[in-house]
Every structure is written in C-alpha cells, then in structure tokens.
Amino acid sequence: MSRAEPGGRRHAAQQAPELTGQAEDYLKAIYELEQGDAAAGTNAVASRLGIAAASVSGMLQRLARLGLVHTERYRGTRLTESGRAVALQLIRRHRIIESYLVSRLGFAWDDVHDEAERLEHAASTELIERMAHDLGNPTADPHGAPIPTVEGKVDERRFGSLASLEVGATARVSRMSDRDATLLRYLAARGIRPGASVRVVSREAFDGPIVVTVDRKQRTISPAAAANVWVEGEAAAVHTKRSAGASGRSSARRKR
Amino acid sequence: MSRAEPGGRRHAAQQAPELTGQAEDYLKAIYELEQGDAAAGTNAVASRLGIAAASVSGMLQRLARLGLVHTERYRGTRLTESGRAVALQLIRRHRIIESYLVSRLGFAWDDVHDEAERLEHAASTELIERMAHDLGNPTADPHGAPIPTVEGKVDERRFGSLASLEVGATARVSRMSDRDATLLRYLAARGIRPGASVRVVSREAFDGPIVVTVDRKQRTISPAAAANVWVEGEAAAVHTKRSAGASGRSSARRKR
DNA sequence: AACGTATTTTAGTACGTACTAACTTTTCTG
DNA sequence: CAGAAAAGTTAGTACGTACTAAAATACGTT
C-alpha cells in the first residue's frame, strides 16, 4: 500500500508509528525467525518474504531508524520491545482472522493463510476485537497456533517436530505450519490436525517415510511434511537436526 | 500498499491487470463523479481523494496507459469499459463489506465506511462472495446504496435529493451518502434511514432549516444534510441546483 | 474579442520499496 | 591458517505515488 507517508515527520506520540504493511511483514518475519538467542539473518528474512537480500538490508536500516529492530552489521537482527509488540499484534490479527474465516465463513483451513496475510494489514483493531469476541476469544487458530492476547502475551513454548520423534514415542499434535496449503491438505488427508494423537511405528533409513498411528489408524508421512508438524507429549524426543529457517520452502519468488 | 509491482511486464491476460489499491480508488472516484455525459474533472477527483490535483494528472495518465480511462487533455476523464468493470467490482466489495460488518459483527452504520474502504482492497473475491452468500445476497447496503452484481450490473437510477423536494411533497428515503459518520448520526437521530417516509412541511428562506415529517414525527433538517439524502416517490420534484461533486465536503487533506 | 479566473498539466523532488551487480565480511573447511 | 563459500552490504536504478511551484489552457464576462 503504501501511500507515500512522508517518512520524516511522525508525531512523536508514544506508540502508533503508522507503519506500512511491508514494514509490518518484516517485523513478523523477524519475530518468527528469531529464536532464543539467535538473531534473524538477512537471508532468512529475504527468503521468507520472497524478496532479494539486498532489499532486506535496506529495509532493516529503516526499521532500525524507527527503533523497531536492533541490527548488528553482518551479524543479524532482532526486534526491540516495540518491534516485538507490533509483530505480536500482527500475529494476533492474522490468527483471529484465520479462525474467523474458518468458523464463520466456511473457509477450508488450508485456504485461509493468504487471505489473512492481506487482511491483517487492513483490519482495524475494532474489527479484530469484534471477530475475537464473536468467536469467544479463542486462544489458538485452526492450525493450533496460539493467539497472542491484546496485551501481547503469547504462549511461546517450542515443541518438538513429529519428524524428530523416536520410534515408539506417543504424542499429541499441537500445531502445524499454515504457510503451505498443499502441506495442509496432505496432513488433513492423513488425519493430522491439532489435538490428534500420534504414535511413531517405524521410520525408514535415509529420511524415508515415517509410519505413524493417527487416532488409531495407520498412516505414512514424509519426513519433510512431518518436520512441519509440532507435537507435545510424553516421549517427544529431541534430535533437533538444525532445520531452522527451512520450515516450508517458501522461497517462491514473489509474482513479479 | 504498493509492492513495487514493476509496472512494465504484466501478463497480457485478458483481465486481471493487478491494480494497486490507489489505482482502484481513482477508478471508483471517477465512476462516482461521472454522470451521464459529464466527464470527471481532475479537481473533483483530487478533492474526493484528498490529494493534490497535480498528483491526479499523473495517475490519470498511468490509468490511460493501462486502458482503464479515456482522458482528453484539459477536458476531463471517463472510464473505459474495463475501468468501469473494475470500479463496479470495487463498489460491490465495499457495499457487501459494509453490509456484513453491520449485520454480522454489530458495527454501527455510521462506522463502517472507513473500515470497508480499507478492506475492499484486501478481500479476495472468494471472501466477498462468501459474505454475500451468508447475507442472502443483499441488493442494497445499510445506507440504501444498490450493490452491483458479480456480473457488474447495478441499478443506476438517480434520485432527487431531499433538499430539493417541494413543500408538501411526500417521498420515501432511498439512500444517503455513507462518507461522513457525523452526517449519518445526524440523520439517524432524526429517523432518516432507507425506507423511511418523509413529507416536507415547510422550508425557510435563505437555505434555512427544512421541516419534515418522518414516519409521522416532525423533524428539522439542515439543507446541507438533506442534500445528501436521496428520495424517490410521487412528488419528488426536481429543482436541481447543480451541486454536483459537492456532496460531502470531504476535501479533508489526507493525514500526512 | 480580451481579460481574468478557474482548471489542468508539466517540471522537479521525495520517499518507500524492490531489483541486479559488485564488493565486503564472516564462516567453514581442508 | 589460507582460500573458498556463504552471508551481508553498498551502489545505482526503477516505479508507484505524492508534493509544490510554475506554466498552459479553457471558460465566463464584459
């Protein structure tokens, strides 16, 4: 969108920095890429947003000027408190919109991500809160992702992925990535949805298919798909395998 | 919004010109300003959009290049067939969104215009059609404005304004401008809403207040407000008074 | 027809955002 | 530790969109 919005003069009001939609997207991407102590890398941000790394460098400087991120040259970027607040509100919007579209307008759960991605920048706080209220203030979206509160609190527990469960382990599906509709349909076809109970029956060598029991039915799942499913439960073993930033190969270059 | 969207290369596909939100706004403004044979003037477009006339000149050239408008230098602008189609779809979106917000999310009718103004650019066709379906495919929005169909048909009858009714005349309120919340509250407070039945009891000289009976109760209305209320009915006399373009002094310069 | 006013366009500038190409810094690996 | 690969930055450009100031055109009036 961006109306020109003459970058310079912004009323020094505490909050309300009048961000463009793009800027918000950067903040959200950084939020999702930062983990614990690791700052978000420029390339990771670029590939998540589907734009060139050089473009990201530029925007990060702007965001730094606005006090929304801290950047250490060549070293990575992390959100400041106020950047984090913006990101969390955007995520709140996104997840409430997804929930609303599924519950009230009959959208399929694999079909709401893109819609929410656009609406989250256009919806007013009033609209979001009305939707939330109408839904009974849900705490998780249709993919199991926790919804930040108005005050910016969110459940930040990290779960292990289904791909890293040991053979024999049992767990409950907590959430899954919502960024790829094909993946969601693949998972739905196998009964994998938030709340489902899974048990790993066997795994093939060389990253072969994983055989699991899902709510008592036996199913085969590719490790790539399983890597995007997070589970919690008794025996969620860890074997992390550093796949940071690689969840969902969404480096699909923007349309152009 | 505008992602850069490198203006040049657009797949020559029949439709789907991938317009920016701003461009859509121009088309809508031109649609609303054109009447019959009169082309929309640059200044009128500028003041409706709250931007400088010079900026409009530039954009109109771009829209002309895209085949969405015809411009005759120094003479005015009108939509081409495809520009008109875009405008009508945008208006459909706007009015369905307004209807939905009022009927399903409890918004006040004077509070939906700005929200719709933003959402109309972000909502997918699928979302709009789901909303429309959920509402039972309404044909008018909460302010009485007709909703264009998916095929781009719309009731284009022009009604006389309440301000131009003769003393003694009776009419039914058909619609009113939705662009000014204060106006809408003013009208609502006087019982003026689509479908209400009005009779002009008397009018003061020098553009003084108009006394009307609204659904049997007697009320006073300022001529400026009455000019933004359109009525149909037996004795809707004409006395047109050329107020074209002046409905709602919305030249409020954009926030900056 | 001539003048003044209103309308519209051009010229020049700014900013957000993106791109490619070339360069720099960091990190990995032999 | 040296060289290569990976990651990140700068430089230069483009485009959409807006602005102000100045010039051009149209129109209404005497």
GROMACS .gro file of N, CA, C and O in nm, chain A residues 51-155:
model
  420
   51ILE      N    1   1.183  -1.197  -0.120
   51ILE     CA    2   1.246  -1.084  -0.185
   51ILE      C    3   1.398  -1.098  -0.177
   51ILE      O    4   1.449  -1.188  -0.110
   52ALA      N    5   1.470  -1.011  -0.247
   52ALA     CA    6   1.616  -1.021  -0.253
   52ALA      C    7   1.678  -0.973  -0.122
   52ALA      O    8   1.625  -0.884  -0.055
   53ALA      N    9   1.790  -1.033  -0.088
   53ALA     CA   10   1.856  -0.999   0.038
   53ALA      C   11   1.893  -0.852   0.043
   53ALA      O   12   1.885  -0.788   0.149
   54ALA      N   13   1.934  -0.798  -0.070
   54ALA     CA   14   1.974  -0.658  -0.072
   54ALA      C   15   1.859  -0.567  -0.028
   54ALA      O   16   1.879  -0.469   0.044
   55SER      N   17   1.740  -0.603  -0.069
   55SER     CA   18   1.624  -0.523  -0.031
   55SER      C   19   1.604  -0.526   0.119
   55SER      O   20   1.564  -0.427   0.181
   56VAL      N   21   1.631  -0.641   0.176
   56VAL     CA   22   1.613  -0.656   0.320
   56VAL      C   23   1.712  -0.567   0.395
   56VAL      O   24   1.675  -0.498   0.489
   57SER      N   25   1.836  -0.568   0.352
   57SER     CA   26   1.935  -0.482   0.418
   57SER      C   27   1.883  -0.340   0.430
   57SER      O   28   1.889  -0.278   0.537
   58GLY      N   29   1.832  -0.290   0.318
   58GLY     CA   30   1.784  -0.153   0.318
   58GLY      C   31   1.671  -0.132   0.418
   58GLY      O   32   1.675  -0.041   0.500
   59MET      N   33   1.572  -0.219   0.410
   59MET     CA   34   1.456  -0.202   0.498
   59MET      C   35   1.496  -0.216   0.644
   59MET      O   36   1.441  -0.146   0.730
   60LEU      N   37   1.592  -0.302   0.673
   60LEU     CA   38   1.630  -0.319   0.813
   60LEU      C   39   1.689  -0.190   0.868
   60LEU      O   40   1.668  -0.155   0.984
   61GLN      N   41   1.759  -0.119   0.783
   61GLN     CA   42   1.813   0.009   0.830
   61GLN      C   43   1.699   0.104   0.864
   61GLN      O   44   1.704   0.175   0.964
   62ARG      N   45   1.599   0.101   0.778
   62ARG     CA   46   1.486   0.188   0.807
   62ARG      C   47   1.418   0.148   0.938
   62ARG      O   48   1.387   0.234   1.021
   63LEU      N   49   1.397   0.020   0.956
   63LEU     CA   50   1.331  -0.026   1.078
   63LEU      C   51   1.416   0.008   1.201
   63LEU      O   52   1.363   0.038   1.309
   64ALA      N   53   1.547   0.002   1.183
   64ALA     CA   54   1.636   0.036   1.295
   64ALA      C   55   1.621   0.184   1.329
   64ALA      O   56   1.610   0.223   1.445
   65ARG      N   57   1.616   0.266   1.224
   65ARG     CA   58   1.597   0.409   1.244
   65ARG      C   59   1.467   0.436   1.322
   65ARG      O   60   1.460   0.527   1.403
   66LEU      N   61   1.366   0.356   1.295
   66LEU     CA   62   1.238   0.373   1.362
   66LEU      C   63   1.235   0.310   1.501
   66LEU      O   64   1.132   0.313   1.569
   67GLY      N   65   1.348   0.251   1.539
   67GLY     CA   66   1.353   0.193   1.673
   67GLY      C   67   1.278   0.062   1.688
   67GLY      O   68   1.241   0.022   1.798
   68LEU      N   69   1.255  -0.006   1.577
   68LEU     CA   70   1.178  -0.131   1.585
   68LEU      C   71   1.267  -0.254   1.590
   68LEU      O   72   1.222  -0.361   1.630
   69VAL      N   73   1.389  -0.241   1.543
   69VAL     CA   74   1.483  -0.354   1.548
   69VAL      C   75   1.622  -0.304   1.588
   69VAL      O   76   1.652  -0.184   1.577
   70HIS      N   77   1.702  -0.398   1.636
   70HIS     CA   78   1.845  -0.373   1.655
   70HIS      C   79   1.918  -0.453   1.551
   70HIS      O   80   1.894  -0.572   1.536
   71THR      N   81   2.007  -0.388   1.480
   71THR     CA   82   2.082  -0.462   1.378
   71THR      C   83   2.230  -0.448   1.410
   71THR      O   84   2.277  -0.340   1.443
   72GLU      N   85   2.301  -0.559   1.400
   72GLU     CA   86   2.446  -0.552   1.413
   72GLU      C   87   2.501  -0.591   1.277
   72GLU      O   88   2.478  -0.702   1.231
   73ARG      N   89   2.571  -0.500   1.216
   73ARG     CA   90   2.615  -0.521   1.078
   73ARG      C   91   2.680  -0.658   1.058
   73ARG      O   92   2.768  -0.697   1.133
   74TYR      N   93   2.635  -0.726   0.958
   74TYR     CA   94   2.685  -0.859   0.922
   74TYR      C   95   2.652  -0.965   1.026
   74TYR      O   96   2.697  -1.077   1.016
   75ARG      N   97   2.573  -0.930   1.126
   75ARG     CA   98   2.557  -1.023   1.237
   75ARG      C   99   2.414  -1.066   1.262
   75ARG      O  100   2.390  -1.165   1.330
   76GLY      N  101   2.319  -0.992   1.207
   76GLY     CA  102   2.179  -1.033   1.230
   76GLY      C  103   2.097  -0.926   1.298
   76GLY      O  104   2.150  -0.823   1.341
   77THR      N  105   1.969  -0.953   1.307
   77THR     CA  106   1.873  -0.853   1.351
   77THR      C  107   1.781  -0.912   1.455
   77THR      O  108   1.741  -1.027   1.445
   78ARG      N  109   1.747  -0.832   1.555
   78ARG     CA  110   1.643  -0.875   1.646
   78ARG      C  111   1.551  -0.760   1.678
   78ARG      O  112   1.586  -0.643   1.664
   79LEU      N  113   1.431  -0.796   1.719
   79LEU     CA  114   1.331  -0.694   1.747
   79LEU      C  115   1.361  -0.621   1.877
   79LEU      O  116   1.414  -0.679   1.971
   80THR      N  117   1.326  -0.494   1.880
   80THR     CA  118   1.324  -0.423   2.008
   80THR      C  119   1.190  -0.454   2.074
   80THR      O  120   1.104  -0.519   2.014
   81GLU      N  121   1.172  -0.403   2.194
   81GLU     CA  122   1.044  -0.423   2.260
   81GLU      C  123   0.929  -0.375   2.172
   81GLU      O  124   0.829  -0.443   2.157
   82SER      N  125   0.946  -0.256   2.114
   82SER     CA  126   0.830  -0.204   2.041
   82SER      C  127   0.811  -0.277   1.908
   82SER      O  128   0.699  -0.294   1.862
   83GLY      N  129   0.920  -0.324   1.848
   83GLY     CA  130   0.906  -0.405   1.728
   83GLY      C  131   0.832  -0.534   1.758
   83GLY      O  132   0.746  -0.579   1.682
   84ARG      N  133   0.868  -0.592   1.870
   84ARG     CA  134   0.804  -0.716   1.911
   84ARG      C  135   0.655  -0.696   1.935
   84ARG      O  136   0.572  -0.779   1.898
   85ALA      N  137   0.622  -0.582   1.994
   85ALA     CA  138   0.481  -0.553   2.019
   85ALA      C  139   0.404  -0.546   1.887
   85ALA      O  140   0.294  -0.600   1.874
   86VAL      N  141   0.464  -0.479   1.789
   86VAL     CA  142   0.397  -0.470   1.659
   86VAL      C  143   0.379  -0.608   1.599
   86VAL      O  144   0.271  -0.644   1.550
   87ALA      N  145   0.485  -0.688   1.603
   87ALA     CA  146   0.478  -0.822   1.544
   87ALA      C  147   0.369  -0.905   1.611
   87ALA      O  148   0.290  -0.972   1.544
   88LEU      N  149   0.363  -0.897   1.743
   88LEU     CA  150   0.264  -0.979   1.813
   88LEU      C  151   0.123  -0.936   1.781
   88LEU      O  152   0.033  -1.018   1.767
   89GLN      N  153   0.100  -0.807   1.768
   89GLN     CA  154  -0.034  -0.764   1.732
   89GLN      C  155  -0.069  -0.810   1.591
   89GLN      O  156  -0.182  -0.849   1.564
   90LEU      N  157   0.028  -0.806   1.502
   90LEU     CA  158   0.002  -0.850   1.366
   90LEU      C  159  -0.032  -0.999   1.366
   90LEU      O  160  -0.123  -1.044   1.295
   91ILE      N  161   0.040  -1.074   1.447
   91ILE     CA  162   0.014  -1.218   1.454
   91ILE      C  163  -0.123  -1.244   1.515
   91ILE      O  164  -0.197  -1.331   1.471
   92ARG      N  165  -0.155  -1.165   1.616
   92ARG     CA  166  -0.289  -1.177   1.672
   92ARG      C  167  -0.395  -1.156   1.564
   92ARG      O  168  -0.487  -1.235   1.548
   93ARG      N  169  -0.376  -1.050   1.486
   93ARG     CA  170  -0.471  -1.025   1.378
   93ARG      C  171  -0.482  -1.143   1.284
   93ARG      O  172  -0.589  -1.189   1.248
   94HIS      N  173  -0.365  -1.188   1.242
   94HIS     CA  174  -0.360  -1.298   1.146
   94HIS      C  175  -0.439  -1.418   1.196
   94HIS      O  176  -0.522  -1.475   1.126
   95ARG      N  177  -0.414  -1.454   1.319
   95ARG     CA  178  -0.472  -1.578   1.370
   95ARG      C  179  -0.620  -1.565   1.401
   95ARG      O  180  -0.696  -1.659   1.384
   96ILE      N  181  -0.660  -1.445   1.443
   96ILE     CA  182  -0.803  -1.426   1.465
   96ILE      C  183  -0.877  -1.427   1.331
   96ILE      O  184  -0.983  -1.487   1.317
   97ILE      N  185  -0.817  -1.365   1.233
   97ILE     CA  186  -0.881  -1.364   1.101
   97ILE      C  187  -0.893  -1.507   1.049
   97ILE      O  188  -0.999  -1.548   1.002
   98GLU      N  189  -0.787  -1.583   1.058
   98GLU     CA  190  -0.794  -1.722   1.012
   98GLU      C  191  -0.906  -1.797   1.085
   98GLU      O  192  -0.985  -1.869   1.023
   99SER      N  193  -0.911  -1.779   1.214
   99SER     CA  194  -1.013  -1.850   1.292
   99SER      C  195  -1.152  -1.809   1.247
   99SER      O  196  -1.241  -1.892   1.230
  100TYR      N  197  -1.168  -1.680   1.227
  100TYR     CA  198  -1.300  -1.630   1.188
  100TYR      C  199  -1.341  -1.684   1.052
  100TYR      O  200  -1.454  -1.728   1.033
  101LEU      N  201  -1.249  -1.680   0.958
  101LEU     CA  202  -1.283  -1.725   0.824
  101LEU      C  203  -1.325  -1.872   0.824
  101LEU      O  204  -1.418  -1.912   0.754
  102VAL      N  205  -1.257  -1.951   0.905
  102VAL     CA  206  -1.291  -2.093   0.911
  102VAL      C  207  -1.424  -2.113   0.984
  102VAL      O  208  -1.513  -2.183   0.936
  103SER      N  209  -1.438  -2.050   1.099
  103SER     CA  210  -1.557  -2.076   1.182
  103SER      C  211  -1.683  -2.010   1.131
  103SER      O  212  -1.792  -2.063   1.147
  104ARG      N  213  -1.670  -1.892   1.076
  104ARG     CA  214  -1.790  -1.818   1.043
  104ARG      C  215  -1.821  -1.808   0.895
  104ARG      O  216  -1.933  -1.777   0.856
  105LEU      N  217  -1.721  -1.828   0.813
  105LEU     CA  218  -1.747  -1.812   0.670
  105LEU      C  219  -1.718  -1.938   0.590
  105LEU      O  220  -1.716  -1.937   0.467
  106GLY      N  221  -1.693  -2.046   0.660
  106GLY     CA  222  -1.682  -2.174   0.593
  106GLY      C  223  -1.560  -2.195   0.506
  106GLY      O  224  -1.561  -2.279   0.416
  107PHE      N  225  -1.456  -2.118   0.531
  107PHE     CA  226  -1.333  -2.141   0.455
  107PHE      C  227  -1.268  -2.272   0.499
  107PHE      O  228  -1.282  -2.314   0.615
  108ALA      N  229  -1.198  -2.336   0.408
  108ALA     CA  230  -1.120  -2.455   0.443
  108ALA      C  231  -0.992  -2.410   0.514
  108ALA      O  232  -0.938  -2.304   0.484
  109TRP      N  233  -0.946  -2.488   0.605
  109TRP     CA  234  -0.829  -2.445   0.685
  109TRP      C  235  -0.703  -2.431   0.602
  109TRP      O  236  -0.609  -2.364   0.642
  110ASP      N  237  -0.698  -2.493   0.487
  110ASP     CA  238  -0.579  -2.480   0.404
  110ASP      C  239  -0.591  -2.361   0.310
  110ASP      O  240  -0.508  -2.340   0.224
  111ASP      N  241  -0.694  -2.281   0.329
  111ASP     CA  242  -0.723  -2.180   0.229
  111ASP      C  243  -0.727  -2.041   0.289
  111ASP      O  244  -0.767  -1.946   0.224
  112VAL      N  245  -0.691  -2.029   0.415
  112VAL     CA  246  -0.710  -1.901   0.481
  112VAL      C  247  -0.583  -1.819   0.498
  112VAL      O  248  -0.587  -1.701   0.525
  113HIS      N  249  -0.470  -1.884   0.478
  113HIS     CA  250  -0.345  -1.815   0.509
  113HIS      C  251  -0.327  -1.688   0.425
  113HIS      O  252  -0.302  -1.580   0.477
  114ASP      N  253  -0.340  -1.703   0.295
  114ASP     CA  254  -0.316  -1.587   0.207
  114ASP      C  255  -0.417  -1.476   0.232
  114ASP      O  256  -0.382  -1.358   0.231
  115GLU      N  257  -0.540  -1.518   0.253
  115GLU     CA  258  -0.643  -1.418   0.280
  115GLU      C  259  -0.607  -1.339   0.407
  115GLU      O  260  -0.610  -1.216   0.409
  116ALA      N  261  -0.570  -1.412   0.510
  116ALA     CA  262  -0.535  -1.346   0.637
  116ALA      C  263  -0.413  -1.258   0.620
  116ALA      O  264  -0.403  -1.150   0.678
  117GLU      N  265  -0.324  -1.303   0.537
  117GLU     CA  266  -0.200  -1.230   0.513
  117GLU      C  267  -0.229  -1.090   0.457
  117GLU      O  268  -0.158  -0.995   0.483
  118ARG      N  269  -0.338  -1.080   0.381
  118ARG     CA  270  -0.374  -0.948   0.327
  118ARG      C  271  -0.460  -0.869   0.425
  118ARG      O  272  -0.438  -0.751   0.447
  119LEU      N  273  -0.556  -0.938   0.484
  119LEU     CA  274  -0.649  -0.867   0.572
  119LEU      C  275  -0.583  -0.816   0.698
  119LEU      O  276  -0.625  -0.715   0.755
  120GLU      N  277  -0.481  -0.883   0.744
  120GLU     CA  278  -0.419  -0.843   0.871
  120GLU      C  279  -0.366  -0.700   0.866
  120GLU      O  280  -0.351  -0.636   0.969
  121HIS      N  281  -0.339  -0.651   0.747
  121HIS     CA  282  -0.289  -0.514   0.737
  121HIS      C  283  -0.401  -0.412   0.723
  121HIS      O  284  -0.380  -0.293   0.740
  122ALA      N  285  -0.516  -0.459   0.686
  122ALA     CA  286  -0.626  -0.367   0.657
  122ALA      C  287  -0.728  -0.359   0.770
  122ALA      O  288  -0.799  -0.260   0.783
  123ALA      N  289  -0.737  -0.461   0.851
  123ALA     CA  290  -0.841  -0.467   0.953
  123ALA      C  291  -0.807  -0.374   1.069
  123ALA      O  292  -0.694  -0.369   1.115
  124SER      N  293  -0.906  -0.302   1.117
  124SER     CA  294  -0.886  -0.216   1.233
  124SER      C  295  -0.886  -0.301   1.359
  124SER      O  296  -0.933  -0.415   1.359
  125THR      N  297  -0.836  -0.244   1.465
  125THR     CA  298  -0.838  -0.314   1.593
  125THR      C  299  -0.983  -0.345   1.632
  125THR      O  300  -1.012  -0.453   1.683
  126GLU      N  301  -1.070  -0.251   1.604
  126GLU     CA  302  -1.210  -0.276   1.640
  126GLU      C  303  -1.264  -0.400   1.571
  126GLU      O  304  -1.329  -0.485   1.633
  127LEU      N  305  -1.235  -0.413   1.443
  127LEU     CA  306  -1.284  -0.530   1.370
  127LEU      C  307  -1.226  -0.658   1.430
  127LEU      O  308  -1.299  -0.755   1.453
  128ILE      N  309  -1.097  -0.656   1.456
  128ILE     CA  310  -1.034  -0.776   1.512
  128ILE      C  311  -1.099  -0.814   1.644
  128ILE      O  312  -1.132  -0.930   1.667
  129GLU      N  313  -1.120  -0.714   1.728
  129GLU     CA  314  -1.176  -0.746   1.859
  129GLU      C  315  -1.321  -0.793   1.849
  129GLU      O  316  -1.365  -0.879   1.925
  130ARG      N  317  -1.393  -0.739   1.751
  130ARG     CA  318  -1.529  -0.789   1.732
  130ARG      C  319  -1.529  -0.933   1.684
  130ARG      O  320  -1.611  -1.016   1.727
  131MET      N  321  -1.439  -0.964   1.595
  131MET     CA  322  -1.429  -1.103   1.550
  131MET      C  323  -1.392  -1.193   1.667
  131MET      O  324  -1.453  -1.298   1.688
  132ALA      N  325  -1.293  -1.152   1.743
  132ALA     CA  326  -1.247  -1.233   1.855
  132ALA      C  327  -1.361  -1.257   1.952
  132ALA      O  328  -1.385  -1.370   1.996
  133HIS      N  329  -1.432  -1.150   1.981
  133HIS     CA  330  -1.543  -1.162   2.074
  133HIS      C  331  -1.650  -1.257   2.020
  133HIS      O  332  -1.700  -1.344   2.091
  134ASP      N  333  -1.680  -1.241   1.891
  134ASP     CA  334  -1.781  -1.326   1.830
  134ASP      C  335  -1.741  -1.473   1.837
  134ASP      O  336  -1.825  -1.562   1.844
  135LEU      N  337  -1.611  -1.499   1.835
  135LEU     CA  338  -1.563  -1.637   1.838
  135LEU      C  339  -1.545  -1.687   1.982
  135LEU      O  340  -1.505  -1.801   2.004
  136GLY      N  341  -1.571  -1.599   2.077
  136GLY     CA  342  -1.550  -1.638   2.217
  136GLY      C  343  -1.404  -1.631   2.258
  136GLY      O  344  -1.356  -1.713   2.335
  137ASN      N  345  -1.333  -1.534   2.204
  137ASN     CA  346  -1.192  -1.515   2.238
  137ASN      C  347  -1.109  -1.642   2.239
  137ASN      O  348  -1.061  -1.686   2.342
  138PRO      N  349  -1.092  -1.698   2.121
  138PRO     CA  350  -1.018  -1.823   2.110
  138PRO      C  351  -0.872  -1.803   2.147
  138PRO      O  352  -0.820  -1.692   2.139
  139THR      N  353  -0.806  -1.910   2.188
  139THR     CA  354  -0.665  -1.898   2.225
  139THR      C  355  -0.573  -1.965   2.124
  139THR      O  356  -0.452  -1.956   2.136
  140ALA      N  357  -0.631  -2.031   2.026
  140ALA     CA  358  -0.549  -2.092   1.922
  140ALA      C  359  -0.621  -2.083   1.789
  140ALA      O  360  -0.744  -2.080   1.785
  141ASP      N  361  -0.547  -2.078   1.681
  141ASP     CA  362  -0.610  -2.068   1.550
  141ASP      C  363  -0.634  -2.208   1.493
  141ASP      O  364  -0.605  -2.307   1.559
  142PRO      N  365  -0.691  -2.218   1.373
  142PRO     CA  366  -0.728  -2.352   1.322
  142PRO      C  367  -0.610  -2.446   1.302
  142PRO      O  368  -0.627  -2.565   1.288
  143HIS      N  369  -0.490  -2.391   1.298
  143HIS     CA  370  -0.372  -2.477   1.281
  143HIS      C  371  -0.304  -2.504   1.413
  143HIS      O  372  -0.193  -2.558   1.416
  144GLY      N  373  -0.368  -2.461   1.520
  144GLY     CA  374  -0.312  -2.489   1.652
  144GLY      C  375  -0.217  -2.382   1.703
  144GLY      O  376  -0.163  -2.394   1.813
  145ALA      N  377  -0.197  -2.277   1.627
  145ALA     CA  378  -0.104  -2.173   1.671
  145ALA      C  379  -0.170  -2.085   1.777
  145ALA      O  380  -0.286  -2.047   1.761
  146PRO      N  381  -0.097  -2.055   1.884
  146PRO     CA  382  -0.155  -1.975   1.992
  146PRO      C  383  -0.178  -1.831   1.948
  146PRO      O  384  -0.098  -1.775   1.874
  147ILE      N  385  -0.286  -1.772   1.994
  147ILE     CA  386  -0.319  -1.634   1.958
  147ILE      C  387  -0.272  -1.540   2.069
  147ILE      O  388  -0.314  -1.554   2.182
  148PRO      N  389  -0.185  -1.446   2.035
  148PRO     CA  390  -0.139  -1.350   2.136
  148PRO      C  391  -0.258  -1.271   2.190
  148PRO      O  392  -0.354  -1.247   2.118
  149THR      N  393  -0.250  -1.231   2.315
  149THR     CA  394  -0.358  -1.150   2.372
  149THR      C  395  -0.343  -1.005   2.328
  149THR      O  396  -0.241  -0.967   2.272
  150VAL      N  397  -0.446  -0.925   2.357
  150VAL     CA  398  -0.440  -0.783   2.326
  150VAL      C  399  -0.319  -0.720   2.393
  150VAL      O  400  -0.258  -0.627   2.341
  151GLU      N  401  -0.284  -0.769   2.509
  151GLU     CA  402  -0.171  -0.712   2.582
  151GLU      C  403  -0.037  -0.763   2.528
  151GLU      O  404   0.069  -0.722   2.577
  152GLY      N  405  -0.042  -0.854   2.434
  152GLY     CA  406   0.082  -0.901   2.374
  152GLY      C  407   0.145  -1.021   2.444
  152GLY      O  408   0.265  -1.047   2.429
  153LYS      N  409   0.067  -1.092   2.518
  153LYS     CA  410   0.121  -1.216   2.579
  153LYS      C  411   0.088  -1.331   2.486
  153LYS      O  412  -0.018  -1.337   2.429
  154VAL      N  413   0.183  -1.424   2.478
  154VAL     CA  414   0.158  -1.540   2.393
  154VAL      C  415   0.234  -1.660   2.448
  154VAL      O  416   0.341  -1.645   2.507
  155ASP      N  417   0.174  -1.775   2.429
  155ASP     CA  418   0.239  -1.899   2.470
  155ASP      C  419   0.357  -1.924   2.376
  155ASP      O  420   0.339  -1.952   2.258
   0.00000   0.00000   0.00000
